[in-house]
Coordinates of C-alpha atoms in Angstrom, one line a residue:
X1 CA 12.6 -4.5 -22.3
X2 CA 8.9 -3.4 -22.2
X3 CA 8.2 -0.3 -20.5
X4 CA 5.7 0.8 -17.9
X5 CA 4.7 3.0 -20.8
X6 CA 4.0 0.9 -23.7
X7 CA 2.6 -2.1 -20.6
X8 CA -0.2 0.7 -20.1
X9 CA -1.2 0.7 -23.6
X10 CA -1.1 -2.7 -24.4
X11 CA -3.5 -3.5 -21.5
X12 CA -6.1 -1.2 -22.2
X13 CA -7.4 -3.6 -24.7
X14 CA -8.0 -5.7 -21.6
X15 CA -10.7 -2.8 -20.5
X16 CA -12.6 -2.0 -24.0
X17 CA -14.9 -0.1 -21.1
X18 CA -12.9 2.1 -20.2
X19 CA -11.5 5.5 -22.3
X20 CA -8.1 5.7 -21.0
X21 CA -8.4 7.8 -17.7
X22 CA -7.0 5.0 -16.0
X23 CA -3.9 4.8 -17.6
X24 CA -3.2 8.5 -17.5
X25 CA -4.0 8.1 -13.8
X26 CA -1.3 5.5 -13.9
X27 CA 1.0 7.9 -15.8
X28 CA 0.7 10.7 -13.3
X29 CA 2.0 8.0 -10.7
X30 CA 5.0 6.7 -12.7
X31 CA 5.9 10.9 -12.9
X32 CA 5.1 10.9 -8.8
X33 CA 7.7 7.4 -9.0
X34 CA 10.2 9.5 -10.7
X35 CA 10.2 13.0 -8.5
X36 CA 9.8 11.3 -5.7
X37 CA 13.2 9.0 -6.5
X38 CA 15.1 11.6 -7.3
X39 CA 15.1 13.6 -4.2
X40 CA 15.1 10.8 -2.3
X41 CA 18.2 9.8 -3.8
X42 CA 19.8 13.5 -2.8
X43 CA 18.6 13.5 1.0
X44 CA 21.6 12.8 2.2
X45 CA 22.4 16.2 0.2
X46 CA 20.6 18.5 1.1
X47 CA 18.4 19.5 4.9
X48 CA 15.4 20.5 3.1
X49 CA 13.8 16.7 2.3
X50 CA 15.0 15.0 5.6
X51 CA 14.1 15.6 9.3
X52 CA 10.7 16.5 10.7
X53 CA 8.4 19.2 9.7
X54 CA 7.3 20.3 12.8
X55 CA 3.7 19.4 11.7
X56 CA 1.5 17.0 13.0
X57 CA -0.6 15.0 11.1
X58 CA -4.6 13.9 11.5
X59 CA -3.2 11.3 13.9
X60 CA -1.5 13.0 15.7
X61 CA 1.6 12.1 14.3
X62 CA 4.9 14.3 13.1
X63 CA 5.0 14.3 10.0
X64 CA 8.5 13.8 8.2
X65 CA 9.7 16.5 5.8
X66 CA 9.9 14.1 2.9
X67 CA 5.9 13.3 3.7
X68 CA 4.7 16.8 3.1
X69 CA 7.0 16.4 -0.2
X70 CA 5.5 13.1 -1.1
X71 CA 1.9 14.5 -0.2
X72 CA 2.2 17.6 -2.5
X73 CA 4.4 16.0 -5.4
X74 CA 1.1 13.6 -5.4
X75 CA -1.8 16.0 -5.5
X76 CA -0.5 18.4 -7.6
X77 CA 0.7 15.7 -10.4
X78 CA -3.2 14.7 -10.4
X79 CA -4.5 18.2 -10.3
X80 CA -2.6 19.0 -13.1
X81 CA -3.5 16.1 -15.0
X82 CA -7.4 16.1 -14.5
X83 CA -8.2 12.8 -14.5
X84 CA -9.3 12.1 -11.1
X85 CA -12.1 13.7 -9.3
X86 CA -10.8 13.9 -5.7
X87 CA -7.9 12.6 -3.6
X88 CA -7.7 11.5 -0.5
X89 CA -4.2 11.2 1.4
X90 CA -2.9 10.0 5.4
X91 CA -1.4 12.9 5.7
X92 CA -4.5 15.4 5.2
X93 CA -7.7 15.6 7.3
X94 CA -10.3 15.6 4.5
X95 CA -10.5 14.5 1.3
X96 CA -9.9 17.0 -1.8
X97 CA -12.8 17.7 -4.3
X98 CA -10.9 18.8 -7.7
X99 CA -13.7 20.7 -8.5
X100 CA -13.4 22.1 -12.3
X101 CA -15.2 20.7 -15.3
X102 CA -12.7 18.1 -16.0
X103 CA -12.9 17.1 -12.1
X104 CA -16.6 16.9 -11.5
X105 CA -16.7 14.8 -14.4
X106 CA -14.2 12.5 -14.3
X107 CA -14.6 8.8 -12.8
X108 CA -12.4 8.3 -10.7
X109 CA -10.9 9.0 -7.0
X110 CA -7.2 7.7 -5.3
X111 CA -6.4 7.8 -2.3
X112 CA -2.9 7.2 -0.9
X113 CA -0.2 7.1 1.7
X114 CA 2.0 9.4 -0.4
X115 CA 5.4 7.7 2.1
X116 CA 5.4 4.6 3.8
X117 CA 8.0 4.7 6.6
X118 CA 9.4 7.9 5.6
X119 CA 11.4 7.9 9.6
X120 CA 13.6 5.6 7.8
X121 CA 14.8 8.1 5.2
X122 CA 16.8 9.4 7.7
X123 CA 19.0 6.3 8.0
X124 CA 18.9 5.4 4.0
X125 CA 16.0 2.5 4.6
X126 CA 13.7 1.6 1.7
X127 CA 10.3 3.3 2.1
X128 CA 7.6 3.3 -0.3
X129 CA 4.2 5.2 -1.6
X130 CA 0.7 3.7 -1.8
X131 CA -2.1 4.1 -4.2
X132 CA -5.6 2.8 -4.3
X133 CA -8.0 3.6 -7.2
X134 CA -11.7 3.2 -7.0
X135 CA -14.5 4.3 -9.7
X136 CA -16.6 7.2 -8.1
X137 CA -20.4 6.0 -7.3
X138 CA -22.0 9.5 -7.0
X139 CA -23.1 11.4 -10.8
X140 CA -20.7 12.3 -13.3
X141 CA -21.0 16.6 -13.3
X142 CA -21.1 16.8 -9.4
X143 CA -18.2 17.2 -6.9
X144 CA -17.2 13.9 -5.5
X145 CA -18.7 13.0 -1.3
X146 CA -17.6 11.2 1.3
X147 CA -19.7 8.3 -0.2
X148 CA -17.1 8.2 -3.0
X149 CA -14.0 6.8 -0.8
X150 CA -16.0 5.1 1.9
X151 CA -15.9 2.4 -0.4
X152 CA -15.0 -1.4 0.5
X153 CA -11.5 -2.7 -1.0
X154 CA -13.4 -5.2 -3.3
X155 CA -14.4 -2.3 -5.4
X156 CA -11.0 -1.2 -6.2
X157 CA -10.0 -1.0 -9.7
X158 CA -6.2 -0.4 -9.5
X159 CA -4.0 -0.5 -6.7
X160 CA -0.2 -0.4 -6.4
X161 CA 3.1 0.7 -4.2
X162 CA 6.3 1.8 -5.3
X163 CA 9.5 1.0 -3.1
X164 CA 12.6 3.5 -3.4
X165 CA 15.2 1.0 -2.4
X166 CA 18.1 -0.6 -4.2
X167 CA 16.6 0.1 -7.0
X168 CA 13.2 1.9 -7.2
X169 CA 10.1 -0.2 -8.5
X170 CA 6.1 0.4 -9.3
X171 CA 4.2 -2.8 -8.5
X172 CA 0.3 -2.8 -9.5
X173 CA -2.5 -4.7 -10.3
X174 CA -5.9 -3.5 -12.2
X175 CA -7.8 -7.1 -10.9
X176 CA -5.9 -8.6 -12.9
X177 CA -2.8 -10.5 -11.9
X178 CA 0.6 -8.6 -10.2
X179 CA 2.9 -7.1 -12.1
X180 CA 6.3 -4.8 -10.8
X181 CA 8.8 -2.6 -13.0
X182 CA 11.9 -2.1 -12.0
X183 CA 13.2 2.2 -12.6
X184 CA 16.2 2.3 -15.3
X185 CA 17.4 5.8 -13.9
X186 CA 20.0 6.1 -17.1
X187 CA 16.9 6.3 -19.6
X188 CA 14.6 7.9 -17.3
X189 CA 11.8 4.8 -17.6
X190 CA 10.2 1.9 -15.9
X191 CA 10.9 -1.6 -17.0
X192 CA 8.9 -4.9 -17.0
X193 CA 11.1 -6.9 -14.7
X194 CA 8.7 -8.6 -12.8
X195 CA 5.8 -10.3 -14.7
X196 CA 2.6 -12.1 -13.2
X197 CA 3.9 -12.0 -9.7
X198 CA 3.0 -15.1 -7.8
X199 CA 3.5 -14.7 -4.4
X200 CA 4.5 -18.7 -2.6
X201 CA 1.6 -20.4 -1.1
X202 CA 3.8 -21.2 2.3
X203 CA 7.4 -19.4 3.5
X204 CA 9.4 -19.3 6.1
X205 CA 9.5 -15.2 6.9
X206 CA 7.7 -13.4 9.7
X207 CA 7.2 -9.7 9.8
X208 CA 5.8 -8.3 13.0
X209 CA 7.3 -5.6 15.6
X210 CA 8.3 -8.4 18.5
X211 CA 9.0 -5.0 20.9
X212 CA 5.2 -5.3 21.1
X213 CA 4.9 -8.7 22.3
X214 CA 3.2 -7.7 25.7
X215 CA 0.8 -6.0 24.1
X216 CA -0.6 -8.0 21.2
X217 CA -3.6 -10.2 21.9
X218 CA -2.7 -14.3 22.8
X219 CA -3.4 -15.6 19.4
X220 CA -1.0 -13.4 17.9
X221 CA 1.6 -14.5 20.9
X222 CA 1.0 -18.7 20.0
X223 CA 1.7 -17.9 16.6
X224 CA 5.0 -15.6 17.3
X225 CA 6.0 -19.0 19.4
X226 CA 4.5 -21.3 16.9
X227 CA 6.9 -19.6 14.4
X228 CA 9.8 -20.3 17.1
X229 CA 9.4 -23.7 17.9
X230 CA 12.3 -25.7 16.0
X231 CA 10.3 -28.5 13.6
X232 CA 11.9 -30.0 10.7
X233 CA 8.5 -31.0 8.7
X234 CA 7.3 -27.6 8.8
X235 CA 11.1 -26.3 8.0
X236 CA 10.6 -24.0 11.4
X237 CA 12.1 -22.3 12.7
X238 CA 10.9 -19.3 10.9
X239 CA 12.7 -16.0 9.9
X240 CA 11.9 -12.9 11.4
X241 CA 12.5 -10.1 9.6
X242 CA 11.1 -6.8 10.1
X243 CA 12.0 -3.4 8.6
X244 CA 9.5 -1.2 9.5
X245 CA 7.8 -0.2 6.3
X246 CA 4.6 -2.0 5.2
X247 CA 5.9 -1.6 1.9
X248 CA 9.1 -3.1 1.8
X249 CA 8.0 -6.1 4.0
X250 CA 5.8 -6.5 1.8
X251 CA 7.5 -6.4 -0.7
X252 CA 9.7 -9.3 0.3
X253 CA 7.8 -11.6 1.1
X254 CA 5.3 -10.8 -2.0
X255 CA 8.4 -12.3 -3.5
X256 CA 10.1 -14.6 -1.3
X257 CA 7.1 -15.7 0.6
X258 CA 6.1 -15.0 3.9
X259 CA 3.9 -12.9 6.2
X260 CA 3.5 -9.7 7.6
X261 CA 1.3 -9.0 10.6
X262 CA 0.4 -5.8 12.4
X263 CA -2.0 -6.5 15.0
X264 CA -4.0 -4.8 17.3
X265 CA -2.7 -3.9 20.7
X266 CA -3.5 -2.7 24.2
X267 CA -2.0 0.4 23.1
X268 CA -3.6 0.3 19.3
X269 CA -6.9 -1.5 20.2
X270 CA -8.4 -1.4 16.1
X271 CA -4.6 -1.8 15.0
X272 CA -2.6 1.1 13.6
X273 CA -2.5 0.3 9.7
X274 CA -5.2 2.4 7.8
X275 CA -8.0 0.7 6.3
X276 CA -8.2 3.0 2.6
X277 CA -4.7 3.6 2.3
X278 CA -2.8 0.6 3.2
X279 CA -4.8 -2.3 4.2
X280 CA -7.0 -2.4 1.2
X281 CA -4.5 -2.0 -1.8
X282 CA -2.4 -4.1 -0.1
X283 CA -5.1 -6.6 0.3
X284 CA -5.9 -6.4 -3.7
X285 CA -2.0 -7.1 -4.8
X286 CA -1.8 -10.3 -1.7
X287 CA -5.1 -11.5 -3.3
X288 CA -4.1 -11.1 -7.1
X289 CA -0.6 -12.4 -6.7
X290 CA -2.3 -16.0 -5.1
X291 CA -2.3 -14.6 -1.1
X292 CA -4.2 -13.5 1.5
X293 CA -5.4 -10.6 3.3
X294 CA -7.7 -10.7 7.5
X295 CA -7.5 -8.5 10.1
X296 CA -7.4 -12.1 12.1
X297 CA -10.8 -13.3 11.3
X298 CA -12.3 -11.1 8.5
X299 CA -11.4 -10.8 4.7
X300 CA -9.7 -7.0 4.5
X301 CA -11.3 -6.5 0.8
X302 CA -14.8 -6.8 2.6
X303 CA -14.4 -4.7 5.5
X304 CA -17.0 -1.8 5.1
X305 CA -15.2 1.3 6.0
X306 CA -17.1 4.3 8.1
X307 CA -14.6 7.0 8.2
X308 CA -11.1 8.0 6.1
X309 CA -8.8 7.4 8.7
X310 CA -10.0 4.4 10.2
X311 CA -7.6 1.4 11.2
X312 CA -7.2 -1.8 11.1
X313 CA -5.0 -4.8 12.2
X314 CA -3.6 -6.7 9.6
X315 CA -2.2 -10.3 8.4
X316 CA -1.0 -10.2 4.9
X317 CA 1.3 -12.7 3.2
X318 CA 1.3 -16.3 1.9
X319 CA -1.8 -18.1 2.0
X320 CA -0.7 -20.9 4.3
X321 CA 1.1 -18.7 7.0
X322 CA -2.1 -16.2 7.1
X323 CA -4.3 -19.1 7.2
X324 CA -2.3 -20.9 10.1
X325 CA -2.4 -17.1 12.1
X326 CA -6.2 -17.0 11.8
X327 CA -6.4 -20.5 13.0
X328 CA -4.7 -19.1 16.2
X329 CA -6.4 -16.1 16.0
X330 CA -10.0 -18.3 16.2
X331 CA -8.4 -20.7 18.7
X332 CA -7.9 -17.6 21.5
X333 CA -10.9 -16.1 20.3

């Protein structure tokens, strides 16, 4: 078996470029991968990881116990390994400057959602972490701006999640094809198990909260119905399944094929999804595995964003099923 580790290495030959940052960015996140398993696998254990904080987040939302851990294990792994120049995470309002030597002059920033669906934990449901790499635009030696993270998906160098489920895997990309390893807890390392991940061009899985149906816009409502309607050419009926987490419904149908759709709403007019930390490195892996990534009508990877917490609805899956959604989505107008 190939490790995560010795994966890394082999690929920087891919990037003559670059000087390595990237793949001790990447190392930081496999030691994030690790912590991050390990207590979740104790929760059950222990009243100090699951439950709510008592906090609220930027959005106004309570934030879960095991967020704040996810949040912290995340930023200081990076701070301690200098490689970045700033963070930026859902669960804090601003972005972090790393400001020392190393930080100023380092070339890169991440931003992430440190837990994906962390209300499942709770209830032992998969949930996942997010990360999204870009290459800073403002001059090496100076503390990283807002400029620096404001930037659109299609500049992204690496992005990746990592699900804690059945077993707890890393899936990434660099731009250059999907690849997922799969945590061997007995030797402490990740494993190539999935290689070149192609994601189907059609499927027959849905993902979408149907508690919501009221409230989603009518091309969203045809296609929820389309996906209904019982026709044997098409092999519909369609599946619905829908766990909750962006990253583990994703995660299935990266794999299985199918699509996942979060629209907007009478109650979440711009949808709910965030742009920088889950609609655009979710768009790069769709894209580099052979899918597709719209908020309905526009490519995710080109949307320009204008602040760090905006949001976004989003239809992400097999190319076929996406494109049938926008065609629905155009239809209504």
């Amino acid at each position: 078996m190939k490790t995560l580790g010795q994966f890394i290495v082999e690929k920087q030959a891919d990037y003559p470029q670059a000087k390595g940052e990237l793949s001790g960015i990447l190392a930081s996140i496999r030691l994030v991968a690790k912590v991050v398993h390990r207590d979740i696998n104790r929760a059950g254990l222990t009243n100090n990881i699951i439950g709510v904080s008592g906090v609220e987040n930027v959005q106004g939302e309570v934030q879960q116990k095991l967020d704040l851990f996810a949040h912290n294990t995340m930023k200081d792994a990076l701070i301690s390994r200098e490689e970045v120049a700033g963070f930026a995470s859902e669960e804090e309002e601003l972005f972090v400057a790393f400001d020392t030597e190393r930080g100023r002059n380092a070339k890169y920033v991440i931003l992430t959602d440190p837990l994906d669906g962390s209300s499942n934990i709770d209830v032992n449901v998969a949930v996942g972490t997010i990360f999204s790499i870009y290459r800073r635009v403002t001059p090496l030696g100076t503390c990283v701006t807002m400029e620096d993270f404001l930037q659109p998906g299609n500049r992204q160098v690496a992005a990746g999640y990592i699900v804690y489920g059945s077993s707890t895997m890393l899936v990434y990309t660099t731009g250059n094809g999907v690849n997922g390893f799969t945590y061997d807890p007995s030797l402490g390392v990740f494993c190539l198990s999935h290689e070149n991940i192609r994601i189907p061009e059609d499927g027959s899985i849905y993902s979408i909260n149907e508690g919501q149906y009221l409230k989603f816009p009518q091309g969203v409502k045809k296609y929820i119905k389309y996906c209904q309607e019982d026709d044997a050419t098409t092999c519909r009926p369609y599946t619905s399944r829908y766990i909750g987490s962006l990253v583990s419904d994703f995660h299935r149908n990266l794999l299985k094929g199918g699509i996942y759709i979060y629209p907007s709403a009478t109650n979440y007019p711009n949808g709910k999804l965030r742009l920088l930390y889950e609609g655009n490195p979710m768009a790069f892996l769709a894209e580099q595995a052979g899918g597709k990534a719209t908020d309905g009508f526009t490519r995710i990877l080109d949307i320009q964003p204008t602040e760090l917490h905006e949001r976004v609805p989003l239809f992400i899956g097999s190319l076929k099923m996406v494109e049938k959604a926008e065609s629905f989505m155009a239809e209504q107008g």
